[in-house]
Short mmCIF file of C-alpha atoms and ligand atoms in Angstrom, two decimals:
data_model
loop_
_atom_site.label_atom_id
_atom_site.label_comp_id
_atom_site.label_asym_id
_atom_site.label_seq_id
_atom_site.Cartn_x
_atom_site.Cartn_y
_atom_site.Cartn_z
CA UNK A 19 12.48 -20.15 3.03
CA UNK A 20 14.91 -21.80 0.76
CA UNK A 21 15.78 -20.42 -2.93
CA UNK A 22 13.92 -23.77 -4.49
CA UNK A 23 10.67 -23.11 -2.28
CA UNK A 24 10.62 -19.70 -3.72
CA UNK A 25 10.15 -20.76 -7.02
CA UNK A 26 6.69 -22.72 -6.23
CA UNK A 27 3.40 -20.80 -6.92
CA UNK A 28 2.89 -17.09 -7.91
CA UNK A 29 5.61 -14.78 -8.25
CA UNK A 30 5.21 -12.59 -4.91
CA UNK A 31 4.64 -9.82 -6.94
CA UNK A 32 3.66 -8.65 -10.66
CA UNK A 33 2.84 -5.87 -12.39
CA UNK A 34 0.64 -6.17 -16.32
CA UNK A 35 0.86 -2.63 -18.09
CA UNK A 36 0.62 -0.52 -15.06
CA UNK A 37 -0.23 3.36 -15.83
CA UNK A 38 -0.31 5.98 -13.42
CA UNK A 39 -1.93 9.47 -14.27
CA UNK A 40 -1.99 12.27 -11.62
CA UNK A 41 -4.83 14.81 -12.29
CA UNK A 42 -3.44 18.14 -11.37
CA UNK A 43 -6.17 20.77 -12.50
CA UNK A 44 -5.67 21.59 -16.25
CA UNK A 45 -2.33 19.08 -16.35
CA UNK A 46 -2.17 15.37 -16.12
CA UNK A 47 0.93 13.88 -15.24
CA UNK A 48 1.87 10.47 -16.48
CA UNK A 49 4.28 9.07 -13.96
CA UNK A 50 3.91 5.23 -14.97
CA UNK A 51 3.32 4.86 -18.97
CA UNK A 52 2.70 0.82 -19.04
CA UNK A 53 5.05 -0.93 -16.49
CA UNK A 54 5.04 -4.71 -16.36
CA UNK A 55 7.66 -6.89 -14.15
CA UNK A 56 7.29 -9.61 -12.19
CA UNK A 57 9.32 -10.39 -8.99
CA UNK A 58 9.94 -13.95 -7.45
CA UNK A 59 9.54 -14.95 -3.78
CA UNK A 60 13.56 -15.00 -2.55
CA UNK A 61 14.19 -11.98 -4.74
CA UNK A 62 15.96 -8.56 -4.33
CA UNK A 63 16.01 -5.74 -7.01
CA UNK A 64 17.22 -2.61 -6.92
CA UNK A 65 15.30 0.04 -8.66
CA UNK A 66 17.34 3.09 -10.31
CA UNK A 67 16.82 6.00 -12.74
CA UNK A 68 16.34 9.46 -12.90
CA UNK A 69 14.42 11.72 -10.28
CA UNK A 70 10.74 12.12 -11.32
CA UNK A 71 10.64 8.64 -13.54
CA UNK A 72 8.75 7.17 -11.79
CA UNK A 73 10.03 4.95 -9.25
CA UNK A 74 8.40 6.10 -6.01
CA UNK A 75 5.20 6.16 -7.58
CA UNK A 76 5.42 2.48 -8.54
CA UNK A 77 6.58 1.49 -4.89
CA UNK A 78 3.69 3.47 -3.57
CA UNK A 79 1.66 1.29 -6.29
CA UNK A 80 3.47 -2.60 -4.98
CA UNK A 81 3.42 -0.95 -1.19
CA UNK A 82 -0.84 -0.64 -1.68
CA UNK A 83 -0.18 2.92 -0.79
CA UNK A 84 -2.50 3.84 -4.22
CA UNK A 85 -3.38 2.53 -6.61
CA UNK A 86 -2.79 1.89 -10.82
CA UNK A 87 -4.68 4.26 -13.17
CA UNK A 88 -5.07 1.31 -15.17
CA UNK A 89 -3.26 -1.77 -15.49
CA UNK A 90 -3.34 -4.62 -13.01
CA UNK A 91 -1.09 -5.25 -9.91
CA UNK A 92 -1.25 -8.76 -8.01
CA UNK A 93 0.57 -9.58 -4.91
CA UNK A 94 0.83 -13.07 -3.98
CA UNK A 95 -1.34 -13.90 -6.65
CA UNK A 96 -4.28 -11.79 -5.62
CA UNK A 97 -5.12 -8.55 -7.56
CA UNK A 98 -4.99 -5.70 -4.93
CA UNK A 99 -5.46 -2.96 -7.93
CA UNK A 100 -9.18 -2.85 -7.45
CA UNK A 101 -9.29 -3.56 -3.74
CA UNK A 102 -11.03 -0.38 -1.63
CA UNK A 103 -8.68 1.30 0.78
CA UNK A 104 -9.60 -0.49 3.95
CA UNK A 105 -8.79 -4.11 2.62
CA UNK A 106 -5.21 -2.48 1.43
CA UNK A 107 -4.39 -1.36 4.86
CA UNK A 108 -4.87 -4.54 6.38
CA UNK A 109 -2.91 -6.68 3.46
CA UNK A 110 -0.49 -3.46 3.68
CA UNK A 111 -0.09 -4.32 7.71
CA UNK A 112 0.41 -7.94 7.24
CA UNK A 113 2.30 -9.04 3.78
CA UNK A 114 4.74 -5.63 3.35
CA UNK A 115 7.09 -3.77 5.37
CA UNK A 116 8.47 -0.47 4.27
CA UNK A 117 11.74 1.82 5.22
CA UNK A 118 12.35 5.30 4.01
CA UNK A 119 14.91 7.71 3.90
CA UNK A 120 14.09 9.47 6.63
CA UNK A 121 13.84 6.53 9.27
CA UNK A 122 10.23 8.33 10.86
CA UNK A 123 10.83 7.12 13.87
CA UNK A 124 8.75 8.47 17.21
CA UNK A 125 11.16 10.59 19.17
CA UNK A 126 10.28 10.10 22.49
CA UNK A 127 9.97 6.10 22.00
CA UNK A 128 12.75 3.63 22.77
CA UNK A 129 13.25 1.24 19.57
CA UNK A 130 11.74 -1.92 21.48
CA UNK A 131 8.38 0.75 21.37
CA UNK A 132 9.12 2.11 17.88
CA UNK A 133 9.56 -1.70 16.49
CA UNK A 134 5.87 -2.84 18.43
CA UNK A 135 4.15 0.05 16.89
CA UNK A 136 2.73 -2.06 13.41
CA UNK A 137 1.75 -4.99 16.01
CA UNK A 138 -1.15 -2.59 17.83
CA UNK A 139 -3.43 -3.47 14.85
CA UNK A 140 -2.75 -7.61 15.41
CA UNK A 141 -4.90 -9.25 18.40
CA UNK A 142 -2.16 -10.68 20.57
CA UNK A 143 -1.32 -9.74 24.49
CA UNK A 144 1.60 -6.87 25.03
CA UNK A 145 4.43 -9.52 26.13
CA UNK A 146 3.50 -11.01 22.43
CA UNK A 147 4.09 -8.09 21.35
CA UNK A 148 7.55 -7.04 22.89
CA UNK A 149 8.67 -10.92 22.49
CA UNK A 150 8.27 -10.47 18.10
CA UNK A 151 9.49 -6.50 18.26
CA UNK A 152 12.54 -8.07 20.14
CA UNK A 153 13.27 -10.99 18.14
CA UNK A 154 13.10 -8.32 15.06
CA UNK A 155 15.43 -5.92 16.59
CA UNK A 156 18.07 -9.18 17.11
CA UNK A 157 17.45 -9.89 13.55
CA UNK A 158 19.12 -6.26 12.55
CA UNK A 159 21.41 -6.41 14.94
CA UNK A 160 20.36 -4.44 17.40
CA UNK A 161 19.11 -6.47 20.25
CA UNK A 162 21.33 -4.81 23.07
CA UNK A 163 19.83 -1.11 22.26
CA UNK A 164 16.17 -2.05 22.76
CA UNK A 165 15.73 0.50 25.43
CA UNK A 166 17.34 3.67 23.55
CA UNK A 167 15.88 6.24 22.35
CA UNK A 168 16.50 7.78 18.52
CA UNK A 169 18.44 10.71 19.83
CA UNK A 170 20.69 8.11 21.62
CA UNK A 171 21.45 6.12 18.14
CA UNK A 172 23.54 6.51 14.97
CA UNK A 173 21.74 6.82 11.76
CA UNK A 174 22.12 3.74 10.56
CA UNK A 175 21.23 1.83 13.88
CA UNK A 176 18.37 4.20 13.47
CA UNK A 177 17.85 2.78 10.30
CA UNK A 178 18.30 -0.75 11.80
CA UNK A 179 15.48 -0.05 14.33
CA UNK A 180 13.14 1.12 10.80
CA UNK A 181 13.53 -2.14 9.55
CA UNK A 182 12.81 -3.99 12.46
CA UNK A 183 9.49 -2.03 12.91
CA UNK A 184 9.25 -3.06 9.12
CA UNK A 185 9.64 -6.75 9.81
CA UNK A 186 7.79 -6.98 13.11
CA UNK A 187 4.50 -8.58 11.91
CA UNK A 188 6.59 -11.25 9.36
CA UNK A 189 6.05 -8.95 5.67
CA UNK A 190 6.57 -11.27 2.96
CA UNK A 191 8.15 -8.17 0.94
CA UNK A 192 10.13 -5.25 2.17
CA UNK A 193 9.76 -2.11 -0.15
CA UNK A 194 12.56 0.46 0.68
CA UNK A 195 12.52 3.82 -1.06
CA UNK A 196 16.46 5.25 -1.06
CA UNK A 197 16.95 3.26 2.39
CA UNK A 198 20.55 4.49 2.66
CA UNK A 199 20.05 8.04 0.55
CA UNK A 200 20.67 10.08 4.61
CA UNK A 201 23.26 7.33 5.46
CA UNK A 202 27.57 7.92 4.47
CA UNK A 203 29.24 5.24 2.50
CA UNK A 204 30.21 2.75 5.17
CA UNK A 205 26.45 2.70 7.27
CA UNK A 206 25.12 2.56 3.56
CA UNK A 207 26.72 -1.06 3.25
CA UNK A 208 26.41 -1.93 6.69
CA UNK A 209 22.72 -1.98 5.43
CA UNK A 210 22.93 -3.41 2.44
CA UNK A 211 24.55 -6.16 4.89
CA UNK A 212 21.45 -6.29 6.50
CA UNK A 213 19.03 -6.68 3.30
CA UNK A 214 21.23 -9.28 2.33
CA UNK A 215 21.14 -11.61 5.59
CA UNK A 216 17.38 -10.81 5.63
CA UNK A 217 17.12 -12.12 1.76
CA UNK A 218 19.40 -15.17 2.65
CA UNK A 219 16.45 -15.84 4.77
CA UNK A 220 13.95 -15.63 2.17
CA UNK A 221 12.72 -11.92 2.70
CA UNK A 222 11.85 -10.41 -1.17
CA UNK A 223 13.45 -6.76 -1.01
CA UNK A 224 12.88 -4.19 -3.53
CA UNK A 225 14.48 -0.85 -2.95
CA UNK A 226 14.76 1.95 -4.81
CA UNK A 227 18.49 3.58 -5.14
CA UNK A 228 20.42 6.33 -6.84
CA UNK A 229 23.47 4.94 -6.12
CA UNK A 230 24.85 2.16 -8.68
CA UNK A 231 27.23 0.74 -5.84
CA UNK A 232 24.06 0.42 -3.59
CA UNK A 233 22.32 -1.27 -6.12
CA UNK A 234 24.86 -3.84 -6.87
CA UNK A 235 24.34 -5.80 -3.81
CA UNK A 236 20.60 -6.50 -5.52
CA UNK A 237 20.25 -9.81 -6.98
CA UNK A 238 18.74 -7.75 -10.24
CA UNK A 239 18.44 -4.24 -10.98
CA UNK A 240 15.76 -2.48 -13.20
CA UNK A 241 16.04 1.31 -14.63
CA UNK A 242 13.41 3.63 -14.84
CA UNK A 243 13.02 6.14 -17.90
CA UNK A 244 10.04 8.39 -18.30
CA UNK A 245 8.00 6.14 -16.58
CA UNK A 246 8.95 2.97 -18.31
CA UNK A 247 11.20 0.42 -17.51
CA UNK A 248 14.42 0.91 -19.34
CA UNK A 249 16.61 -2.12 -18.51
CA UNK A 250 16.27 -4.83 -16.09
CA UNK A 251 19.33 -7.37 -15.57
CA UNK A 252 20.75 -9.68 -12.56
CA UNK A 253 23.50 -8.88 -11.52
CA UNK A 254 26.91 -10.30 -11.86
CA UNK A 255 29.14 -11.04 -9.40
CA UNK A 256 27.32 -9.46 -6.59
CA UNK A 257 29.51 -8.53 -4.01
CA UNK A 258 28.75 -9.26 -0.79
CA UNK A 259 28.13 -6.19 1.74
CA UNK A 260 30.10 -8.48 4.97
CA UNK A 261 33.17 -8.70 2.83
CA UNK A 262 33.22 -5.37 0.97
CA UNK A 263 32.95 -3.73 4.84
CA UNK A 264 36.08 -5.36 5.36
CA UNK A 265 38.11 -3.77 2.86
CA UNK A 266 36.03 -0.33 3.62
CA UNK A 267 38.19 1.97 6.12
CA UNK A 268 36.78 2.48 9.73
CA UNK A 269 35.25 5.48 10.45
CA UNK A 270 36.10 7.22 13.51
CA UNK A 271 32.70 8.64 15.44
P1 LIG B 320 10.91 9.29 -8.71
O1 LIG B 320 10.60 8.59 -7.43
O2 LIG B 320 11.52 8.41 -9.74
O3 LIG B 320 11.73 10.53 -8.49
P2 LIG B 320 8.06 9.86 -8.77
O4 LIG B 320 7.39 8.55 -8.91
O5 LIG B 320 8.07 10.51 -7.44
O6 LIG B 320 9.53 9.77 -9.38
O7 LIG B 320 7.38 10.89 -9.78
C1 LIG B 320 7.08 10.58 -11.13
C2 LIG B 320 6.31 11.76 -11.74
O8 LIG B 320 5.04 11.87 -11.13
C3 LIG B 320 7.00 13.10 -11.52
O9 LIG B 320 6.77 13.90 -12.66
C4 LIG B 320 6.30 13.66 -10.31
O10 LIG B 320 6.33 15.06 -10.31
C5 LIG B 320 4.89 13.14 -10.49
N1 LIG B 320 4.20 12.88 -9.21
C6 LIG B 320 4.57 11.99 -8.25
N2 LIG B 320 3.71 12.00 -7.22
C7 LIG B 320 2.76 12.92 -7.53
C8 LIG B 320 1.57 13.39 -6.88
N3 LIG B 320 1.19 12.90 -5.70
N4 LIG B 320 0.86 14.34 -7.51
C9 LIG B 320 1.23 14.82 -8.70
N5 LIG B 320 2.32 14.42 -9.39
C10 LIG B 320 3.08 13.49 -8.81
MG1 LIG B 321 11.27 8.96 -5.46
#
């Protein structure tokens, strides 16, 4: 989708005064103290700040992993915050992909199988299946390893085949929580490279990142503070990962 079509309709997601309390016997802990952003279609912000501010507990929040104490959440326009747990997973299945930092992938499952995994809840025949998990693994680059196995693969082509399985059922967002934080310097851009081809297709990324050089390939980045949001600017002259792999030495393996 192009840039201009983003900007039609709802943003693809937005947050109004989000709080999140966890309830931990005699303590509560207030991990999100009134957090509101919004986030066009087409976008891709990087999310940074200190450990324990609050930034995986807000990507659990836009991934409809849980849910706001208070405070309203609405993806696509519709307000998921109130929505019981069985109508999350299937909006979770179809509208969001998500990548971690470790890429929890099934061992003893060649990517092609580790990519058709988030299909088995869709009603369409197996050689449906394998045709999108394969046209997702070509989209990260990795269409000539569909047949290895993680223990055959680099980290970051292990990486490559966790975004695929993130992008197999068409996700209008991907949410990635420190995506590159097991990955070295070079395999970290190589998939920034990726996010960045993906969001010149239209794909909204938001991905959380302790690494200020990671999070400059974002269109916008946004700092967490005790739960709040701290700053939140686009960012200038955003390099882009192709070019800055080019003037990155090779890495011998
Ligand atoms: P970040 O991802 O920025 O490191 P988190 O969102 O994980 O921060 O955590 C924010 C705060 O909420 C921290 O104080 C953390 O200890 C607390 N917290 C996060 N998840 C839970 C949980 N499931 N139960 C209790 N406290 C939690
Ligand atoms: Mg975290």
């Amino acid at each position: 989708m192009s840039e201009a079509l983003g900007r039609i309709g709802p943003p693809v997601l937005r947050v109004e005064d989000v709080h999140k309390y966890y309830d931990l016997g005699e303590t509560r802990v207030h991990a999100l103290r009134g957090v509101s952003a919004e986030v066009e279609r087409g976008g891709f912000v990087a999310i940074m700040g200190a450990s324990g501010s609050g930034k995986s507990t807000l990507m659990n929040i836009l991934g409809c992993l849980d849910r706001p104490t208070s405070g309203r959440y609405l993806l696509d326009g519709t307000d998921v915050s109130q929505l019981d747990k069985r109508t999350l997973a299937a909006i979770r299945n179809r509208k969001l992909g998500f990548v971690f930092q470790g890429f929890n992938l099934l061992a003893r499952t060649t990517a092609l199988e580790n990519t058709v995994l988030p299909t088995l809840y869709t009603p369409i025949d197996q050689l449906e299946r394998k045709r999108r998990a394969a046209d997702a693994l070509a989209l990260v680059g990795l269409a000539n390893r569909a047949d290895h196995y993680p223990s055959q693969m680099s980290g970051g082509q292990q990486q490559r085949v966790a975004i695929a399985r993130a992008l197999v059922n068409g996700p209008s967002v991907l949410l990635a929580d420190e995506p590159t934080g097991n990955l070295d310097s070079r395999t970290s851009v190589e998939i920034m490279e990726v996010f960045q081809e993906l969001n010149d297709k239209g794909l909204t990324v938001v991905m959380v990142t302790h690494e200020s050089e990671i999070a400059q390939f974002a269109k916008r980045v946004i700092v967490f503070r005790d739960g709040r949001i701290r700053k939140d600017d686009p960012v200038r002259e955003r390099p882009r990962a192709h070019d800055t792999l080019g003037l990155l030495p090779a890495l011998d393996d």
